[in-house]
Coordinates of C-alpha atoms in Angstrom, one line a residue:
X26 CA -1.4 -33.6 4.2
X27 CA 1.1 -34.5 1.6
X28 CA 4.0 -34.4 1.5
X29 CA 4.7 -36.6 4.7
X30 CA 7.8 -36.5 6.5
X31 CA 9.5 -37.1 10.1
X32 CA 10.1 -35.5 13.1
X33 CA 12.1 -36.0 15.6
X34 CA 14.3 -34.0 18.9
X35 CA 15.7 -32.0 16.2
X36 CA 12.7 -30.3 15.6
X37 CA 12.4 -27.4 18.3
X38 CA 9.9 -28.8 20.9
X39 CA 9.1 -32.4 19.5
X40 CA 9.4 -34.7 22.6
X41 CA 13.3 -35.6 23.4
X42 CA 13.0 -39.0 24.4
X43 CA 10.1 -39.4 21.3
X44 CA 10.8 -41.5 19.2
X45 CA 11.4 -40.6 14.5
X46 CA 8.0 -40.4 13.6
X47 CA 5.9 -39.6 10.3
X48 CA 4.2 -36.5 10.4
X49 CA 0.6 -38.5 9.6
X50 CA 1.2 -40.7 12.3
X51 CA 1.2 -37.6 14.2
X52 CA -2.9 -38.1 14.7
X53 CA -1.6 -42.6 17.0
X54 CA 0.3 -40.9 19.5
X55 CA -2.3 -40.0 21.2
X56 CA -1.2 -37.1 23.0
X57 CA -2.2 -33.1 23.3
X58 CA -1.6 -29.7 24.0
X59 CA -2.6 -28.8 26.9
X60 CA -1.7 -32.8 28.2
X61 CA 2.2 -31.3 28.0
X62 CA 2.6 -34.5 25.8
X63 CA 4.7 -31.6 24.1
X64 CA 7.2 -29.4 25.8
X65 CA 6.4 -25.5 25.6
X66 CA 6.8 -22.6 24.0
X67 CA 4.5 -24.0 21.1
X68 CA 3.8 -22.3 18.3
X69 CA 0.1 -24.9 16.9
X70 CA -2.6 -23.7 13.8
X71 CA -6.4 -25.5 14.5
X72 CA -6.9 -27.5 12.1
X73 CA -10.3 -25.8 11.9
X74 CA -9.9 -22.2 12.2
X75 CA -7.2 -23.2 9.1
X76 CA -9.8 -24.8 6.5
X77 CA -12.9 -22.4 7.1
X78 CA -9.9 -19.6 6.2
X79 CA -9.1 -21.8 3.3
X80 CA -12.3 -21.9 2.1
X81 CA -13.7 -18.8 2.8
X82 CA -10.9 -17.1 1.1
X83 CA -11.7 -19.5 -2.4
X84 CA -15.5 -18.4 -2.7
X85 CA -15.0 -15.2 -2.2
X86 CA -12.6 -15.0 -5.1
X87 CA -15.8 -17.3 -6.7
X88 CA -18.1 -14.5 -5.8
X89 CA -16.1 -12.2 -7.2
X90 CA -14.7 -13.3 -9.9
X91 CA -11.5 -13.1 -9.3
X92 CA -8.7 -15.8 -9.4
X93 CA -6.2 -16.6 -5.5
X94 CA -2.9 -16.8 -6.0
X95 CA -2.0 -17.2 -1.9
X96 CA 1.7 -15.3 -1.3
X97 CA 3.4 -18.8 0.2
X98 CA 6.1 -16.2 1.7
X99 CA 3.6 -15.7 4.5
X100 CA 4.3 -20.2 5.8
X101 CA 6.4 -21.0 2.7
X102 CA 4.8 -24.9 4.0
X103 CA 5.0 -27.0 0.9
X104 CA 1.5 -28.8 2.8
X105 CA -0.5 -25.5 3.4
X106 CA 0.7 -24.4 -0.2
X107 CA -1.1 -27.7 -1.6
X108 CA -4.0 -27.7 1.1
X109 CA -4.6 -24.0 -1.0
X110 CA -3.9 -25.8 -4.5
X111 CA -6.0 -28.4 -3.9
X112 CA -9.0 -26.0 -2.2
X113 CA -9.3 -24.2 -6.2
X114 CA -6.9 -21.3 -5.4
X115 CA -5.5 -20.6 -9.9
X116 CA -1.6 -20.1 -8.3
X117 CA 0.7 -19.3 -6.4
X118 CA 2.2 -16.2 -4.9
X119 CA 6.5 -15.5 -4.2
X120 CA 9.1 -12.8 -3.4
X121 CA 11.8 -14.9 -4.3
X122 CA 13.8 -17.7 -6.3
X123 CA 14.2 -20.3 -3.4
X124 CA 10.6 -19.7 -2.4
X125 CA 9.7 -20.5 -5.9
X126 CA 11.4 -23.9 -6.3
X127 CA 9.9 -24.4 -3.1
X128 CA 6.8 -23.8 -4.8
X129 CA 7.1 -25.9 -8.5
X130 CA 8.8 -28.7 -6.0
X131 CA 4.9 -29.0 -4.5
X132 CA 2.9 -28.8 -7.2
X133 CA 2.4 -25.5 -7.8
X134 CA 2.6 -23.9 -11.9
X135 CA 1.5 -20.7 -12.1
X136 CA 3.6 -18.7 -9.8
X137 CA 3.6 -15.0 -10.0
X138 CA 7.1 -12.9 -8.2
X139 CA 5.4 -9.8 -6.4
X140 CA 8.9 -8.3 -6.9
X141 CA 11.4 -8.0 -9.6
X142 CA 14.1 -10.7 -10.3
X143 CA 18.1 -8.6 -11.2
X144 CA 20.0 -11.3 -10.8
X145 CA 22.1 -12.8 -12.9
X146 CA 21.8 -16.3 -10.8
X147 CA 18.0 -15.6 -10.4
X148 CA 17.1 -15.6 -13.7
X149 CA 19.7 -19.2 -13.9
X150 CA 18.0 -20.4 -11.9
X151 CA 14.0 -19.3 -13.1
X152 CA 15.2 -20.2 -16.5
X153 CA 15.5 -24.3 -14.7
X154 CA 12.4 -24.2 -14.0
X155 CA 10.6 -23.0 -16.8
X156 CA 12.7 -26.2 -19.0
X157 CA 13.3 -28.3 -16.0
X158 CA 8.5 -28.2 -15.8
X159 CA 6.5 -27.3 -19.9
X160 CA 3.3 -26.9 -17.5
X161 CA 5.9 -24.7 -15.8
X162 CA 4.3 -21.0 -16.2
X163 CA 6.0 -17.7 -14.6
X164 CA 5.6 -14.1 -14.0
X165 CA 7.6 -11.5 -12.1
X166 CA 8.2 -8.0 -12.0
X167 CA 9.5 -5.3 -14.2
X168 CA 8.8 -1.1 -13.1
X169 CA 12.5 0.2 -14.6
X170 CA 14.2 0.2 -18.1
X171 CA 17.6 0.2 -15.9
X172 CA 16.3 -4.3 -14.9
X173 CA 15.0 -4.6 -17.4
X174 CA 18.6 -3.5 -19.5
X175 CA 20.0 -6.6 -17.1
X176 CA 17.7 -8.9 -18.7
X177 CA 18.5 -8.3 -21.9
X178 CA 21.7 -8.5 -20.9
X179 CA 21.7 -11.9 -19.4
X180 CA 19.1 -13.3 -22.3
X181 CA 22.5 -12.1 -24.9
X182 CA 24.4 -13.8 -22.7
X183 CA 23.3 -16.9 -21.5
X184 CA 22.3 -17.4 -25.4
X185 CA 19.0 -17.4 -24.3
X186 CA 15.6 -17.8 -26.7
X187 CA 12.5 -17.9 -24.4
X188 CA 11.9 -14.8 -23.4
X189 CA 10.6 -14.2 -19.9
X190 CA 6.4 -13.6 -18.7
X191 CA 6.8 -10.3 -17.1
X192 CA 4.5 -7.5 -15.4
X193 CA 4.5 -4.0 -14.3
X194 CA 4.3 -3.5 -11.5
X195 CA 2.7 -0.4 -10.9
X196 CA 4.0 2.0 -7.7
X197 CA 3.3 4.9 -4.8
X198 CA 5.2 7.7 -4.8
X199 CA 6.9 7.2 -1.7
X200 CA 6.5 3.4 -1.1
X201 CA 7.8 1.3 -2.6
X202 CA 9.0 -0.4 -5.8
X203 CA 7.6 0.4 -9.3
X204 CA 6.9 3.7 -12.1
X205 CA 5.5 6.4 -10.4
X206 CA 3.4 8.3 -13.3
X207 CA 1.8 7.0 -16.7
X208 CA 4.2 8.5 -19.0
X209 CA 6.8 6.4 -17.7
X210 CA 4.7 3.0 -17.7
X211 CA 4.4 3.6 -20.7
X212 CA 7.7 4.1 -22.0
X213 CA 9.0 0.9 -20.1
X214 CA 5.5 -0.9 -21.4
X215 CA 7.0 0.4 -25.0
X216 CA 10.5 -1.0 -24.6
X217 CA 9.4 -4.3 -23.1
X218 CA 7.4 -5.1 -26.2
X219 CA 9.9 -4.5 -28.5
X220 CA 12.3 -6.5 -26.6
X221 CA 12.8 -9.8 -27.2
X222 CA 13.9 -10.9 -23.9
X223 CA 10.6 -10.4 -21.7
X224 CA 6.9 -10.8 -23.2
X225 CA 4.9 -7.9 -20.8
X226 CA 1.2 -9.9 -19.5
X227 CA -0.1 -7.5 -17.2
X228 CA 0.4 -4.9 -14.0
X229 CA 0.3 -5.2 -10.6
X230 CA 0.3 -3.3 -8.0
X231 CA 0.8 -3.8 -3.2
X232 CA -1.7 -1.7 -1.8
X233 CA -0.7 -2.3 1.5
X234 CA 1.6 0.3 1.8
X235 CA -1.1 2.8 1.8
X236 CA -3.8 1.2 3.9
X237 CA -4.2 2.5 7.7
X238 CA -6.7 0.4 9.1
X239 CA -8.9 3.7 8.9
X240 CA -11.3 3.1 7.0
X241 CA -12.5 6.2 5.0
X242 CA -8.6 7.2 4.3
X243 CA -8.4 3.5 3.0
X244 CA -11.1 3.5 1.0
X245 CA -9.8 6.1 -0.6
X246 CA -5.8 6.1 -1.1
X247 CA -6.4 2.1 -2.4
X248 CA -9.2 4.1 -4.9
X249 CA -6.6 5.9 -5.8
X250 CA -4.3 3.6 -6.3
X251 CA -6.6 1.1 -8.5
X252 CA -7.8 4.9 -10.5
X253 CA -3.7 5.2 -11.7
X254 CA -3.2 1.7 -12.3
X255 CA -6.9 1.1 -14.9
X256 CA -5.3 4.6 -15.7
X257 CA -2.7 2.8 -17.6
X258 CA -4.0 -0.5 -18.1
X259 CA -6.1 1.5 -21.0
X260 CA -3.3 2.9 -21.9
X261 CA -1.1 0.1 -23.1
X262 CA -4.0 -1.9 -24.6
X263 CA -5.7 0.7 -26.2
X264 CA -2.1 0.6 -28.0
X265 CA -2.1 -3.0 -28.2
X266 CA 1.2 -3.5 -25.2
X267 CA 0.2 -6.6 -23.7
X268 CA 1.2 -9.4 -26.1
X269 CA -0.6 -13.1 -25.7
X270 CA -4.2 -14.1 -24.5
X271 CA -5.0 -12.6 -21.6
X272 CA -4.0 -10.1 -19.7
X273 CA -3.1 -10.4 -16.5
X274 CA -4.2 -8.1 -13.9
X275 CA -3.0 -8.4 -9.5
X276 CA -3.4 -6.5 -6.9
X277 CA -1.8 -7.6 -3.0
X278 CA -4.9 -8.3 -0.9
X279 CA -4.3 -9.9 2.6
X280 CA -6.1 -5.8 4.3
X281 CA -8.4 -4.3 2.6
X282 CA -8.4 -7.0 -0.4
X283 CA -12.2 -5.6 -0.5
X284 CA -10.5 -2.7 -2.0
X285 CA -9.1 -4.0 -5.2
X286 CA -12.0 -5.9 -6.8
X287 CA -12.6 -3.2 -9.0
X288 CA -9.0 -3.4 -10.3
X289 CA -9.5 -7.1 -10.7
X290 CA -12.5 -6.9 -13.0
X291 CA -12.3 -3.8 -15.6
X292 CA -14.3 -4.6 -18.3
X293 CA -14.2 -4.0 -22.1
X294 CA -10.6 -5.2 -22.7
X295 CA -8.8 -5.5 -25.9
X296 CA -7.8 -9.3 -24.2
X297 CA -9.6 -11.1 -22.0
X298 CA -8.4 -10.1 -18.6
X299 CA -7.5 -12.4 -15.6
X300 CA -7.5 -10.4 -12.4
X301 CA -5.8 -11.4 -8.7
X302 CA -5.8 -11.6 -5.8
X303 CA -2.3 -12.4 -3.5
X304 CA -3.4 -12.8 0.0
X305 CA -2.0 -14.3 2.3
X306 CA -1.6 -14.2 5.8
X307 CA -5.5 -15.0 5.1
X308 CA -4.4 -18.5 5.8
X309 CA -3.8 -18.3 10.0
X310 CA -5.0 -14.9 10.1
X311 CA -3.8 -13.2 13.5
X312 CA -5.6 -11.9 16.0
X313 CA -4.1 -8.9 15.7
X314 CA -3.8 -6.7 12.5
X315 CA -5.2 -8.7 10.7
X316 CA -7.7 -8.8 13.0
X317 CA -8.1 -5.1 12.9
X318 CA -8.1 -5.1 9.3
X319 CA -11.1 -7.0 8.9
X320 CA -13.1 -5.6 10.8
X321 CA -13.3 -3.7 8.8
X322 CA -14.1 -5.5 5.6
X323 CA -16.9 -7.1 7.6
X324 CA -17.9 -3.5 8.2
X325 CA -17.9 -2.9 4.1
X326 CA -18.9 -6.0 2.4
X327 CA -21.5 -6.8 4.9
X328 CA -20.2 -9.8 6.1
X329 CA -21.5 -11.3 9.2
X330 CA -18.2 -13.2 10.4
X331 CA -15.2 -14.3 7.4
X332 CA -12.2 -16.1 9.1
X333 CA -10.6 -17.6 11.9
X334 CA -7.3 -16.3 13.6
X335 CA -6.5 -20.5 13.1
X336 CA -2.4 -19.6 14.8
X337 CA -0.8 -19.4 18.5
X338 CA 2.0 -19.3 20.2
X339 CA 1.4 -21.9 24.4
X340 CA 4.6 -21.0 26.9
X341 CA 4.8 -21.6 30.7
X342 CA 4.5 -20.2 33.4
X343 CA 7.8 -20.7 33.7
X344 CA 8.0 -16.8 37.4
X345 CA 6.0 -14.6 38.7
X346 CA 9.3 -12.6 40.9
X347 CA 6.7 -9.8 41.4
X348 CA 3.0 -8.4 42.0
X349 CA 1.4 -8.5 39.2
X350 CA 4.3 -10.0 36.9
X351 CA 4.5 -13.2 35.1
X352 CA 7.4 -14.6 32.9
X353 CA 6.1 -17.0 30.1
X354 CA 8.5 -19.5 28.3
X355 CA 8.0 -17.5 25.3
X356 CA 10.2 -14.3 23.2
X357 CA 11.7 -13.8 20.1
X358 CA 12.9 -16.9 18.9
X359 CA 9.4 -17.6 18.8
X360 CA 6.1 -15.5 18.1
X361 CA 6.0 -12.2 16.0
X362 CA 6.8 -9.0 17.6
X363 CA 7.2 -6.8 14.6
X364 CA 4.2 -5.2 14.3
X365 CA 3.6 -5.3 17.7
X366 CA 3.3 -7.5 21.7
X367 CA 2.3 -10.7 21.7
X368 CA -1.5 -10.8 22.5
X369 CA -2.8 -12.9 25.6
X370 CA -5.5 -15.6 24.8
X371 CA -6.4 -17.9 27.1
X372 CA -5.3 -19.4 30.0
X373 CA -5.5 -23.1 31.5
X374 CA -4.3 -23.7 35.1
X375 CA -1.6 -26.1 35.4
X376 CA -2.5 -29.9 34.6
X377 CA -5.8 -29.0 33.8
X378 CA -7.0 -29.5 30.3
X379 CA -9.3 -27.0 30.7
X380 CA -8.0 -23.3 28.8
X381 CA -10.3 -19.8 30.1
X382 CA -10.5 -16.7 28.1
X383 CA -7.5 -14.2 30.2
X384 CA -8.3 -11.5 32.0
X385 CA -8.4 -8.5 29.5
X386 CA -5.9 -6.4 32.2
X387 CA -3.3 -9.2 30.8
X388 CA -0.3 -8.0 28.2
X389 CA 2.3 -9.0 27.0
X390 CA 4.9 -6.0 27.6
X391 CA 8.3 -7.4 26.9
X392 CA 9.8 -9.9 25.4
X393 CA 13.6 -10.6 25.7
X394 CA 14.8 -13.7 23.4
X395 CA 13.8 -16.5 25.7
X396 CA 11.6 -14.8 27.6
X397 CA 7.5 -13.0 27.2
X398 CA 6.9 -10.1 30.3
X399 CA 3.3 -10.9 31.3
X400 CA 1.9 -8.0 33.5
X401 CA -1.9 -9.0 35.0
X402 CA -3.8 -7.3 37.9
X403 CA -2.7 -8.6 40.8
X404 CA -6.1 -8.6 42.3
X405 CA -7.4 -10.8 39.5
X406 CA -6.1 -14.0 38.5
X407 CA -2.1 -14.0 39.2
X408 CA -0.6 -16.9 36.8
X409 CA 1.0 -19.7 39.3
X410 CA 5.0 -21.5 37.6
X411 CA 3.7 -24.0 35.9
X412 CA 0.6 -22.4 34.6
X413 CA 0.0 -22.4 30.0
X414 CA -0.5 -19.3 28.4
X415 CA -1.9 -19.1 24.6
X416 CA -0.1 -16.4 22.8
X417 CA -2.3 -14.8 20.1
X418 CA -0.1 -13.2 17.4
X419 CA -0.1 -10.2 14.4
X420 CA 1.6 -11.7 11.8
X421 CA 1.8 -14.5 11.0
X422 CA 4.3 -14.5 8.4
X423 CA 7.3 -13.6 11.1
X424 CA 6.4 -16.4 14.2
X425 CA 6.1 -18.6 10.9
X426 CA 9.2 -18.4 9.9
X427 CA 10.5 -19.1 13.8
X428 CA 9.8 -23.0 13.8
X429 CA 10.1 -25.4 11.2
X430 CA 7.5 -27.3 12.3
X431 CA 3.9 -26.5 13.5
X432 CA 1.4 -28.8 15.1
X433 CA -2.6 -29.7 13.9
X434 CA -4.2 -29.2 16.6
X435 CA -8.3 -30.0 16.7
X436 CA -11.1 -28.5 18.8
X437 CA -10.4 -30.4 22.3
X438 CA -6.6 -30.5 21.8
X439 CA -5.4 -33.2 20.2
X440 CA -2.3 -33.3 17.7
X441 CA -3.4 -35.0 14.5
X442 CA -0.4 -33.9 12.2
X443 CA 1.9 -31.2 11.4
X444 CA 2.9 -28.7 8.8
X445 CA 7.0 -28.6 7.9
X446 CA 7.9 -25.0 6.5
X447 CA 10.8 -24.3 4.4
X448 CA 12.3 -20.6 4.9

């Protein structure tokens, strides 16, 4: 993967005594995850699962007749952005102008900012990026006349002559951003069409806030959102409010991506419609939150299998101070904990390259900054000091942001590459 980058001991969990090397040179080192060649804790990505996920989600979007603009905030990895784009992604999604700049540097030329832009410095940055890259197209979200007024004020003060491409966001009462009603949305749409500062190109929504991982509830609530957004799309279309030759409709899609597909495939529009799915976490998937949601997607879609967990964090047993408790060399600085505790997956005895599934009773009960509390049944398998334990994660975003680099490992544990992050 490119761009290549240099690793040295300033990167957490790169061997202190190893000479600096390029990521592309790692395969020649002969290092192995379970040979203790690198210090623990160590977050790794399994290459086979990674490649599978990129191809699977791209194929799913193709079969459904929608485009894919993966949300880059999940990984903030230029190498992974390039993999997704090379795999067929229509573009990328981001949340901030800083993230957009990283994506542009990695080669993205169609970008959705799935967020409001309200800051002069961000408007300046976006204008600069668009001027530097004539082939770049960026859309961001607008959900209020107050925000539109900020944009117009900036454009007036900067004497800007090129309008920004924008999408109207539809929201959900009690949830985060977005217009709440049809009347509010139409009023805003009419104001945007009358404005010289923006070009109104479509509608956006985010459905994840109502998903609870109970299929009947999720189908009901997301379908209700789809109906509300569809009403806005058709009303704007009937009033000929959309500008440009193509209508862009986009939704989130990491947890219940199957349920928003009908919104992205509306028919009988006056302009050609492009439906864009912004799934982000699919690229590495996880062992907890998204794994549970995905099982429901598989049931609804009649799938035997789909995404595979590709990201895990390995730690060592550093102490077994009492029966039923072991402390691991991993904590809040290393692994996700925002949705739930890490989930023990595999155990490798000291000096062994064989990793086996952990007993079902093994659980992480708490995390400190640098410690994980592993609880186990003293009558069963007892972890020993020096053993290695892999931890599955729930919500990959907040593991990626704890690492400047992550090794790519093969199914036999060989370390053959790496990706960098730019948080």
